[in-house]
PDB file of C-alpha atoms and ligand atoms in Angstrom:
ATOM      1  CA  MET A   6     238.238 -94.127 109.138  1.00 51.00           C
ATOM      2  CA  GLU A   7     237.665 -94.281 112.962  1.00 55.00           C
ATOM      3  CA  SER A   8     235.154 -91.617 113.149  1.00 59.00           C
ATOM      4  CA  THR A   9     233.490 -93.291 109.879  1.00 68.00           C
ATOM      5  CA  LYS A  10     233.019 -96.387 111.617  1.00 71.00           C
ATOM      6  CA  ARG A  11     231.784 -94.775 114.584  1.00 73.00           C
ATOM      7  CA  ASP A  12     229.018 -92.789 112.903  1.00 74.00           C
ATOM      8  CA  ARG A  13     228.145 -95.836 110.971  1.00 72.00           C
ATOM      9  CA  ASP A  14     227.606 -97.665 114.514  1.00 71.00           C
ATOM     10  CA  ARG A  15     225.684 -94.665 115.794  1.00 68.00           C
ATOM     11  CA  ASP A  16     223.293 -94.318 112.965  1.00 67.00           C
ATOM     12  CA  ARG A  17     222.919 -97.913 113.257  1.00 64.00           C
ATOM     13  CA  ASP A  18     222.106 -97.542 116.805  1.00 63.00           C
ATOM     14  CA  ARG A  19     219.925 -94.802 116.423  1.00 62.00           C
ATOM     15  CA  LEU A  20     218.045 -96.470 113.528  1.00 57.00           C
ATOM     16  CA  HIS A  21     217.254 -99.010 115.879  1.00 59.00           C
ATOM     17  CA  THR A  22     216.147 -96.860 118.821  1.00 58.00           C
ATOM     18  CA  LEU A  23     214.258 -94.917 116.325  1.00 55.00           C
ATOM     19  CA  ARG A  24     212.542 -97.722 114.768  1.00 56.00           C
ATOM     20  CA  ARG A  25     212.317-100.559 117.101  1.00 57.00           C
ATOM     21  CA  PRO A  26     210.377 -99.143 120.424  1.00 55.00           C
ATOM     22  CA  ARG A  27     207.636 -97.363 118.219  1.00 60.00           C
ATOM     23  CA  ARG A  28     205.705-100.335 116.980  1.00 67.00           C
ATOM     24  CA  PRO A  29     205.568-102.088 120.392  1.00 73.00           C
ATOM     25  CA  ARG A  30     204.224 -99.030 121.857  1.00 82.00           C
ATOM     26  CA  ILE A  31     201.697 -98.726 119.474  1.00 83.00           C
ATOM     27  CA  LEU A  32     200.679-102.616 119.505  1.00 85.00           C
ATOM     28  CA  HIS A  33     200.595-101.682 123.445  1.00 87.00           C
ATOM     29  CA  CYS A  34     198.404 -99.129 123.016  1.00 88.00           C
ATOM     30  CA  VAL A  35     195.854-100.932 120.732  1.00 88.00           C
ATOM     31  CA  ALA A  36     196.079-103.872 122.652  1.00 89.00           C
ATOM     32  CA  ILE A  37     195.237-102.049 125.957  1.00 89.00           C
ATOM     33  CA  THR A  38     192.281-100.313 124.203  1.00 90.00           C
ATOM     34  CA  ALA A  39     190.925-103.661 122.392  1.00 91.00           C
ATOM     35  CA  VAL A  40     191.049-105.458 125.995  1.00 91.00           C
ATOM     36  CA  SER A  41     188.899-102.322 127.756  1.00 91.00           C
ATOM     37  CA  LEU A  42     186.843-102.300 124.916  1.00 92.00           C
ATOM     38  CA  LEU A  43     185.832-105.986 125.180  1.00 92.00           C
ATOM     39  CA  ALA A  44     185.659-105.736 128.806  1.00 92.00           C
ATOM     40  CA  LEU A  45     182.980-102.915 128.613  1.00 91.00           C
ATOM     41  CA  VAL A  46     181.016-104.630 126.220  1.00 91.00           C
ATOM     42  CA  GLY A  47     181.172-107.579 128.559  1.00 90.00           C
ATOM     43  CA  ILE A  48     180.148-105.861 131.360  1.00 87.00           C
ATOM     44  CA  LEU A  49     177.246-103.857 129.495  1.00 86.00           C
ATOM     45  CA  VAL A  50     176.166-107.211 128.151  1.00 84.00           C
ATOM     46  CA  LEU A  51     176.440-109.057 131.566  1.00 82.00           C
ATOM     47  CA  VAL A  52     174.405-106.015 132.867  1.00 79.00           C
ATOM     48  CA  PHE A  53     171.961-105.978 130.349  1.00 76.00           C
ATOM     49  CA  TRP A  54     171.338-109.775 130.825  1.00 74.00           C
ATOM     50  CA  LEU A  55     171.069-109.519 134.722  1.00 73.00           C
ATOM     51  CA  VAL A  56     168.746-106.653 134.325  1.00 72.00           C
ATOM     52  CA  VAL A  57     166.538-108.364 131.704  1.00 68.00           C
ATOM     53  CA  ARG A  58     167.003-112.448 132.541  1.00 68.00           C
ATOM     54  CA  PRO A  59     165.984-113.532 129.295  1.00 74.00           C
ATOM     55  CA  SER A  60     164.433-117.263 129.155  1.00 80.00           C
ATOM     56  CA  LEU A  61     163.437-119.296 126.429  1.00 86.00           C
ATOM     57  CA  LEU A  62     159.876-119.341 125.338  1.00 92.00           C
ATOM     58  CA  ARG A  63     157.770-122.480 126.202  1.00 94.00           C
ATOM     59  CA  CYS A  64     155.449-124.273 123.889  1.00 96.00           C
ATOM     60  CA  SER A  65     153.460-127.441 124.036  1.00 96.00           C
ATOM     61  CA  VAL A  66     150.626-129.051 122.158  1.00 96.00           C
ATOM     62  CA  GLU A  67     147.481-128.855 124.628  1.00 95.00           C
ATOM     63  CA  LYS A  68     145.055-130.753 122.122  1.00 93.00           C
ATOM     64  CA  ALA A  69     145.258-132.681 118.985  1.00 93.00           C
ATOM     65  CA  HIS A  70     142.108-133.778 117.369  1.00 91.00           C
ATOM     66  CA  LEU A  71     141.951-135.965 114.406  1.00 92.00           C
ATOM     67  CA  GLN A  72     139.132-136.003 111.778  1.00 91.00           C
ATOM     68  CA  GLY A  73     137.599-136.991 108.315  1.00 90.00           C
ATOM     69  CA  PHE A  74     140.881-139.303 108.332  1.00 92.00           C
ATOM     70  CA  ASN A  75     140.647-141.226 105.066  1.00 91.00           C
ATOM     71  CA  VAL A  76     143.748-142.781 102.545  1.00 91.00           C
ATOM     72  CA  THR A  77     142.545-143.437  99.091  1.00 90.00           C
ATOM     73  CA  ASP A  78     144.564-144.092  96.204  1.00 89.00           C
ATOM     74  CA  ASN A  79     147.908-143.439  97.778  1.00 91.00           C
ATOM     75  CA  ALA A  80     146.216-139.968  99.339  1.00 93.00           C
ATOM     76  CA  LEU A  81     145.365-138.545 102.383  1.00 94.00           C
ATOM     77  CA  SER A  82     142.344-136.367 103.664  1.00 94.00           C
ATOM     78  CA  ALA A  83     142.095-135.585 106.849  1.00 94.00           C
ATOM     79  CA  THR A  84     141.951-132.456 109.255  1.00 95.00           C
ATOM     80  CA  PHE A  85     143.819-131.865 112.547  1.00 94.00           C
ATOM     81  CA  ASN A  86     142.503-129.531 114.946  1.00 94.00           C
ATOM     82  CA  LEU A  87     145.066-128.366 117.013  1.00 94.00           C
ATOM     83  CA  THR A  88     145.467-126.341 120.430  1.00 95.00           C
ATOM     84  CA  LEU A  89     148.933-124.966 121.125  1.00 96.00           C
ATOM     85  CA  GLU A  90     150.023-123.117 124.229  1.00 96.00           C
ATOM     86  CA  VAL A  91     152.705-120.267 124.250  1.00 96.00           C
ATOM     87  CA  HIS A  92     154.271-119.508 127.150  1.00 96.00           C
ATOM     88  CA  ASN A  93     156.293-116.239 127.327  1.00 94.00           C
ATOM     89  CA  PRO A  94     157.967-116.532 130.906  1.00 93.00           C
ATOM     90  CA  ASN A  95     159.748-113.310 130.700  1.00 91.00           C
ATOM     91  CA  ARG A  96     159.111-110.308 132.950  1.00 89.00           C
ATOM     92  CA  LYS A  97     160.997-107.806 130.685  1.00 87.00           C
ATOM     93  CA  VAL A  98     160.764-109.247 127.128  1.00 91.00           C
ATOM     94  CA  ALA A  99     157.928-108.972 124.861  1.00 93.00           C
ATOM     95  CA  VAL A 100     157.434-110.802 121.765  1.00 94.00           C
ATOM     96  CA  TYR A 101     156.069-110.068 118.047  1.00 95.00           C
ATOM     97  CA  PHE A 102     155.131-113.017 116.485  1.00 95.00           C
ATOM     98  CA  ASP A 103     155.144-111.649 112.891  1.00 95.00           C
ATOM     99  CA  ARG A 104     154.472-115.410 111.030  1.00 94.00           C
ATOM    100  CA  VAL A 105     153.623-118.448 112.254  1.00 96.00           C
ATOM    101  CA  GLU A 106     153.511-121.988 110.525  1.00 97.00           C
ATOM    102  CA  VAL A 107     152.167-125.015 111.918  1.00 97.00           C
ATOM    103  CA  ALA A 108     153.015-128.377 110.619  1.00 97.00           C
ATOM    104  CA  VAL A 109     152.043-131.791 111.271  1.00 97.00           C
ATOM    105  CA  TRP A 110     154.710-134.304 109.923  1.00 96.00           C
ATOM    106  CA  TYR A 111     154.750-138.220 109.934  1.00 95.00           C
ATOM    107  CA  ASP A 112     157.657-140.421 109.039  1.00 92.00           C
ATOM    108  CA  GLY A 113     159.590-137.443 107.260  1.00 90.00           C
ATOM    109  CA  GLN A 114     156.575-136.571 105.271  1.00 95.00           C
ATOM    110  CA  MET A 115     154.608-133.338 105.913  1.00 95.00           C
ATOM    111  CA  LEU A 116     150.585-134.101 105.986  1.00 95.00           C
ATOM    112  CA  ALA A 117     149.402-130.725 106.637  1.00 95.00           C
ATOM    113  CA  LEU A 118     150.306-127.030 106.980  1.00 96.00           C
ATOM    114  CA  ASN A 119     148.678-123.885 108.032  1.00 97.00           C
ATOM    115  CA  GLU A 120     149.373-120.383 109.409  1.00 96.00           C
ATOM    116  CA  VAL A 121     148.337-118.552 112.462  1.00 95.00           C
ATOM    117  CA  ALA A 122     147.534-114.828 112.479  1.00 95.00           C
ATOM    118  CA  PRO A 123     150.298-112.817 113.579  1.00 95.00           C
ATOM    119  CA  PHE A 124     150.284-111.622 117.392  1.00 96.00           C
ATOM    120  CA  TYR A 125     151.879-109.799 119.907  1.00 96.00           C
ATOM    121  CA  GLN A 126     152.636-111.621 123.099  1.00 96.00           C
ATOM    122  CA  PRO A 127     153.334-109.317 126.559  1.00 95.00           C
ATOM    123  CA  ARG A 128     155.350-110.428 128.999  1.00 93.00           C
ATOM    124  CA  ARG A 129     154.439-112.970 131.431  1.00 93.00           C
ATOM    125  CA  ASP A 130     151.842-114.181 129.360  1.00 95.00           C
ATOM    126  CA  VAL A 131     150.053-117.291 128.232  1.00 96.00           C
ATOM    127  CA  ARG A 132     148.620-117.787 124.589  1.00 95.00           C
ATOM    128  CA  MET A 133     146.232-120.522 123.338  1.00 95.00           C
ATOM    129  CA  LEU A 134     146.652-120.837 119.422  1.00 95.00           C
ATOM    130  CA  LYS A 135     143.674-122.530 117.750  1.00 96.00           C
ATOM    131  CA  VAL A 136     144.795-123.989 113.985  1.00 96.00           C
ATOM    132  CA  ASP A 137     142.819-126.434 112.168  1.00 96.00           C
ATOM    133  CA  LEU A 138     145.239-128.303 109.377  1.00 97.00           C
ATOM    134  CA  VAL A 139     143.723-129.751 106.733  1.00 96.00           C
ATOM    135  CA  ALA A 140     144.943-132.234 104.024  1.00 94.00           C
ATOM    136  CA  ARG A 141     142.866-132.541 100.800  1.00 93.00           C
ATOM    137  CA  SER A 142     143.558-135.817  98.837  1.00 92.00           C
ATOM    138  CA  ARG A 143     147.536-135.325  99.733  1.00 93.00           C
ATOM    139  CA  PRO A 144     149.894-137.741  97.972  1.00 93.00           C
ATOM    140  CA  LEU A 145     151.337-140.018 100.208  1.00 93.00           C
ATOM    141  CA  LEU A 146     154.990-141.746 100.316  1.00 93.00           C
ATOM    142  CA  SER A 147     153.984-145.233  99.984  1.00 92.00           C
ATOM    143  CA  SER A 148     155.546-146.092 103.168  1.00 93.00           C
ATOM    144  CA  VAL A 149     153.734-143.430 105.057  1.00 93.00           C
ATOM    145  CA  GLU A 150     150.280-145.018 103.615  1.00 93.00           C
ATOM    146  CA  THR A 151     151.318-148.359 105.208  1.00 93.00           C
ATOM    147  CA  SER A 152     152.027-147.015 108.368  1.00 93.00           C
ATOM    148  CA  LEU A 153     149.470-144.797 108.643  1.00 93.00           C
ATOM    149  CA  LYS A 154     146.936-148.031 107.562  1.00 92.00           C
ATOM    150  CA  GLN A 155     148.817-149.736 110.168  1.00 93.00           C
ATOM    151  CA  ASP A 156     148.230-147.003 113.113  1.00 93.00           C
ATOM    152  CA  ARG A 157     144.374-146.855 111.818  1.00 91.00           C
ATOM    153  CA  SER A 158     143.950-150.476 112.787  1.00 91.00           C
ATOM    154  CA  ALA A 159     145.875-149.702 116.258  1.00 90.00           C
ATOM    155  CA  GLY A 160     143.555-146.941 116.838  1.00 89.00           C
ATOM    156  CA  GLU A 161     146.082-143.942 117.072  1.00 90.00           C
ATOM    157  CA  ALA A 162     149.213-142.516 115.460  1.00 92.00           C
ATOM    158  CA  ALA A 163     152.145-140.751 116.732  1.00 93.00           C
ATOM    159  CA  VAL A 164     152.775-137.657 114.528  1.00 95.00           C
ATOM    160  CA  GLU A 165     154.820-134.607 114.938  1.00 96.00           C
ATOM    161  CA  VAL A 166     153.820-131.206 115.487  1.00 97.00           C
ATOM    162  CA  ARG A 167     156.113-128.571 114.324  1.00 97.00           C
ATOM    163  CA  MET A 168     155.987-124.566 114.900  1.00 97.00           C
ATOM    164  CA  ARG A 169     158.117-122.168 112.829  1.00 97.00           C
ATOM    165  CA  ALA A 170     157.639-118.392 113.916  1.00 95.00           C
ATOM    166  CA  MET A 171     159.403-115.367 112.539  1.00 95.00           C
ATOM    167  CA  VAL A 172     159.718-113.445 115.659  1.00 94.00           C
ATOM    168  CA  ARG A 173     161.308-110.277 117.391  1.00 94.00           C
ATOM    169  CA  PHE A 174     161.707-109.575 120.923  1.00 92.00           C
ATOM    170  CA  LYS A 175     161.026-106.216 122.797  1.00 91.00           C
ATOM    171  CA  VAL A 176     162.816-104.991 126.000  1.00 88.00           C
ATOM    172  CA  GLY A 177     161.621-101.601 126.944  1.00 85.00           C
ATOM    173  CA  LEU A 178     162.059 -99.232 123.945  1.00 88.00           C
ATOM    174  CA  LEU A 179     164.528-101.683 121.883  1.00 87.00           C
ATOM    175  CA  LYS A 180     162.929-103.998 119.783  1.00 91.00           C
ATOM    176  CA  THR A 181     165.612-107.004 117.995  1.00 90.00           C
ATOM    177  CA  ASP A 182     165.903-107.944 114.228  1.00 90.00           C
ATOM    178  CA  ASP A 183     164.118-111.131 113.027  1.00 93.00           C
ATOM    179  CA  TYR A 184     164.567-114.507 114.627  1.00 92.00           C
ATOM    180  CA  THR A 185     163.398-117.904 113.734  1.00 95.00           C
ATOM    181  CA  LEU A 186     161.850-119.781 116.541  1.00 94.00           C
ATOM    182  CA  ARG A 187     161.164-123.484 116.137  1.00 96.00           C
ATOM    183  CA  ALA A 188     159.624-125.668 118.079  1.00 96.00           C
ATOM    184  CA  TYR A 189     159.119-129.675 117.599  1.00 97.00           C
ATOM    185  CA  CYS A 190     156.743-131.640 119.740  1.00 96.00           C
ATOM    186  CA  LEU A 191     156.674-134.973 119.604  1.00 91.00           C
ATOM    187  CA  PRO A 192     155.232-137.841 119.754  1.00 94.00           C
ATOM    188  CA  VAL A 193     151.580-136.181 119.365  1.00 93.00           C
ATOM    189  CA  LEU A 194     149.303-139.317 119.707  1.00 91.00           C
ATOM    190  CA  VAL A 195     146.291-138.658 117.621  1.00 91.00           C
ATOM    191  CA  ARG A 196     143.293-141.062 117.962  1.00 89.00           C
ATOM    192  CA  PHE A 197     141.247-141.989 115.059  1.00 87.00           C
ATOM    193  CA  SER A 198     137.915-142.599 116.952  1.00 80.00           C
ATOM    194  CA  SER A 199     136.407-139.606 117.907  1.00 71.00           C
ATOM    195  CA  SER A 200     134.885-141.264 121.133  1.00 71.00           C
ATOM    196  CA  VAL A 201     138.147-140.728 122.715  1.00 67.00           C
ATOM    197  CA  THR A 202     138.493-137.657 124.138  1.00 72.00           C
ATOM    198  CA  GLN A 203     141.558-137.422 126.321  1.00 79.00           C
ATOM    199  CA  PHE A 204     144.796-136.240 125.445  1.00 84.00           C
ATOM    200  CA  GLN A 205     148.214-136.176 126.889  1.00 86.00           C
ATOM    201  CA  LYS A 206     150.096-132.590 126.961  1.00 92.00           C
ATOM    202  CA  VAL A 207     153.063-132.634 124.859  1.00 94.00           C
ATOM    203  CA  TYR A 208     155.734-130.226 125.703  1.00 96.00           C
ATOM    204  CA  CYS A 209     157.830-129.095 122.422  1.00 96.00           C
ATOM    205  CA  ASP A 210     161.718-128.610 122.234  1.00 95.00           C
ATOM    206  CA  VAL A 211     162.212-124.560 121.228  1.00 94.00           C
ATOM    207  CA  TYR A 212     165.112-123.362 119.477  1.00 93.00           C
ATOM    208  CA  ILE A 213     165.822-119.747 118.509  1.00 88.00           C
TER     209      ILE A 213
HETATM  210  C1  LIG B 327     137.728-140.884 101.451  1.00 80.09           C
HETATM  211  O1  LIG B 327     138.279-140.405  99.860  1.00 80.09           O
HETATM  212  C2  LIG B 327     137.704-140.955  98.421  1.00 80.09           C
HETATM  213  C3  LIG B 327     138.313-140.126  97.620  1.00 80.09           C
HETATM  214  O2  LIG B 327     138.464-138.783  98.129  1.00 80.09           O
HETATM  215  C4  LIG B 327     136.146-140.714  98.398  1.00 80.09           C
HETATM  216  O3  LIG B 327     135.936-141.467  97.231  1.00 80.09           O
HETATM  217  C5  LIG B 327     135.409-141.370  99.631  1.00 80.09           C
HETATM  218  O4  LIG B 327     134.130-141.461  99.744  1.00 80.09           O
HETATM  219  C6  LIG B 327     136.174-141.087 101.055  1.00 80.09           C
HETATM  220  N1  LIG B 327     135.276-141.936 102.191  1.00 80.09           N
HETATM  221  C7  LIG B 327     135.176-141.447 103.206  1.00 80.09           C
HETATM  222  C8  LIG B 327     134.702-142.429 104.135  1.00 80.09           C
HETATM  223  O5  LIG B 327     134.989-140.328 103.405  1.00 80.09           O
HETATM  224  C1  LIG B 328     138.401-128.988 113.126  1.00 80.09           C
HETATM  225  O1  LIG B 328     138.602-127.971 111.863  1.00 80.09           O
HETATM  226  C2  LIG B 328     137.610-127.989 110.853  1.00 80.09           C
HETATM  227  C3  LIG B 328     138.331-127.014 109.737  1.00 80.09           C
HETATM  228  O2  LIG B 328     138.419-126.015 110.003  1.00 80.09           O
HETATM  229  C4  LIG B 328     136.196-127.334 111.364  1.00 80.09           C
HETATM  230  O3  LIG B 328     135.566-127.498 110.362  1.00 80.09           O
HETATM  231  C5  LIG B 328     135.966-128.411 112.666  1.00 80.09           C
HETATM  232  O4  LIG B 328     134.639-127.917 113.466  1.00 80.09           O
HETATM  233  C6  LIG B 328     136.970-128.218 113.373  1.00 80.09           C
HETATM  234  N1  LIG B 328     136.913-129.444 114.432  1.00 80.09           N
HETATM  235  C7  LIG B 328     136.684-129.142 116.033  1.00 80.09           C
HETATM  236  C8  LIG B 328     136.565-130.387 116.797  1.00 80.09           C
HETATM  237  O5  LIG B 328     137.430-128.280 116.204  1.00 80.09           O
END
């Protein structure tokens, strides 16, 4: 009897000593590996960032010219001649603009839209994009029509210019996947009288 109880105790002890230390040791190992990997990735990202020093692209509206404005029967006809500036301040990052759309918005309604031909922007480059947006008898929300007519009497309208582009970044030989770049520029003041030509540059909020 004595011996069987001792045997049982020993078996139980062995069971414990066999089972328990094993899992913590594996967990420990996994944890250390994970932490080391994370630290390594962190250091690589940091080094990459320090070497590349990426900074955001800058956009602005340099010119906005309104031509042929005509609101008749709740529909707008007009041409917006825009000049946008896209500035890539990066020393190590070049940008592919694969698809670029520019739109003029007013009071929650899009008035006109056009595309800009794809282009490649090298490092430290400033590029002017000229784009003409034409509205041809575009139906207007009645609130928009009312506001536009009021603006017309006042001589100028504050519109919003939006740009959306699919971009890829290039660092050395590395190219990233597609990103969507969005720029919101407001208020862009357009004048109804073509005799007034001065224009106040508008900086855009850029998001990627
Ligand atoms: C404005 O548009 C209407 C309809 O498209 C047209 O009949 C009219 O001649 C236009 N007015 C001007 C000043 O262009
Ligand atoms: C504005 O755009 C229209 C349509 O593309 C063009 O015919 C016109 O010459 C442009 N005007 C200016 C001032 O660039």
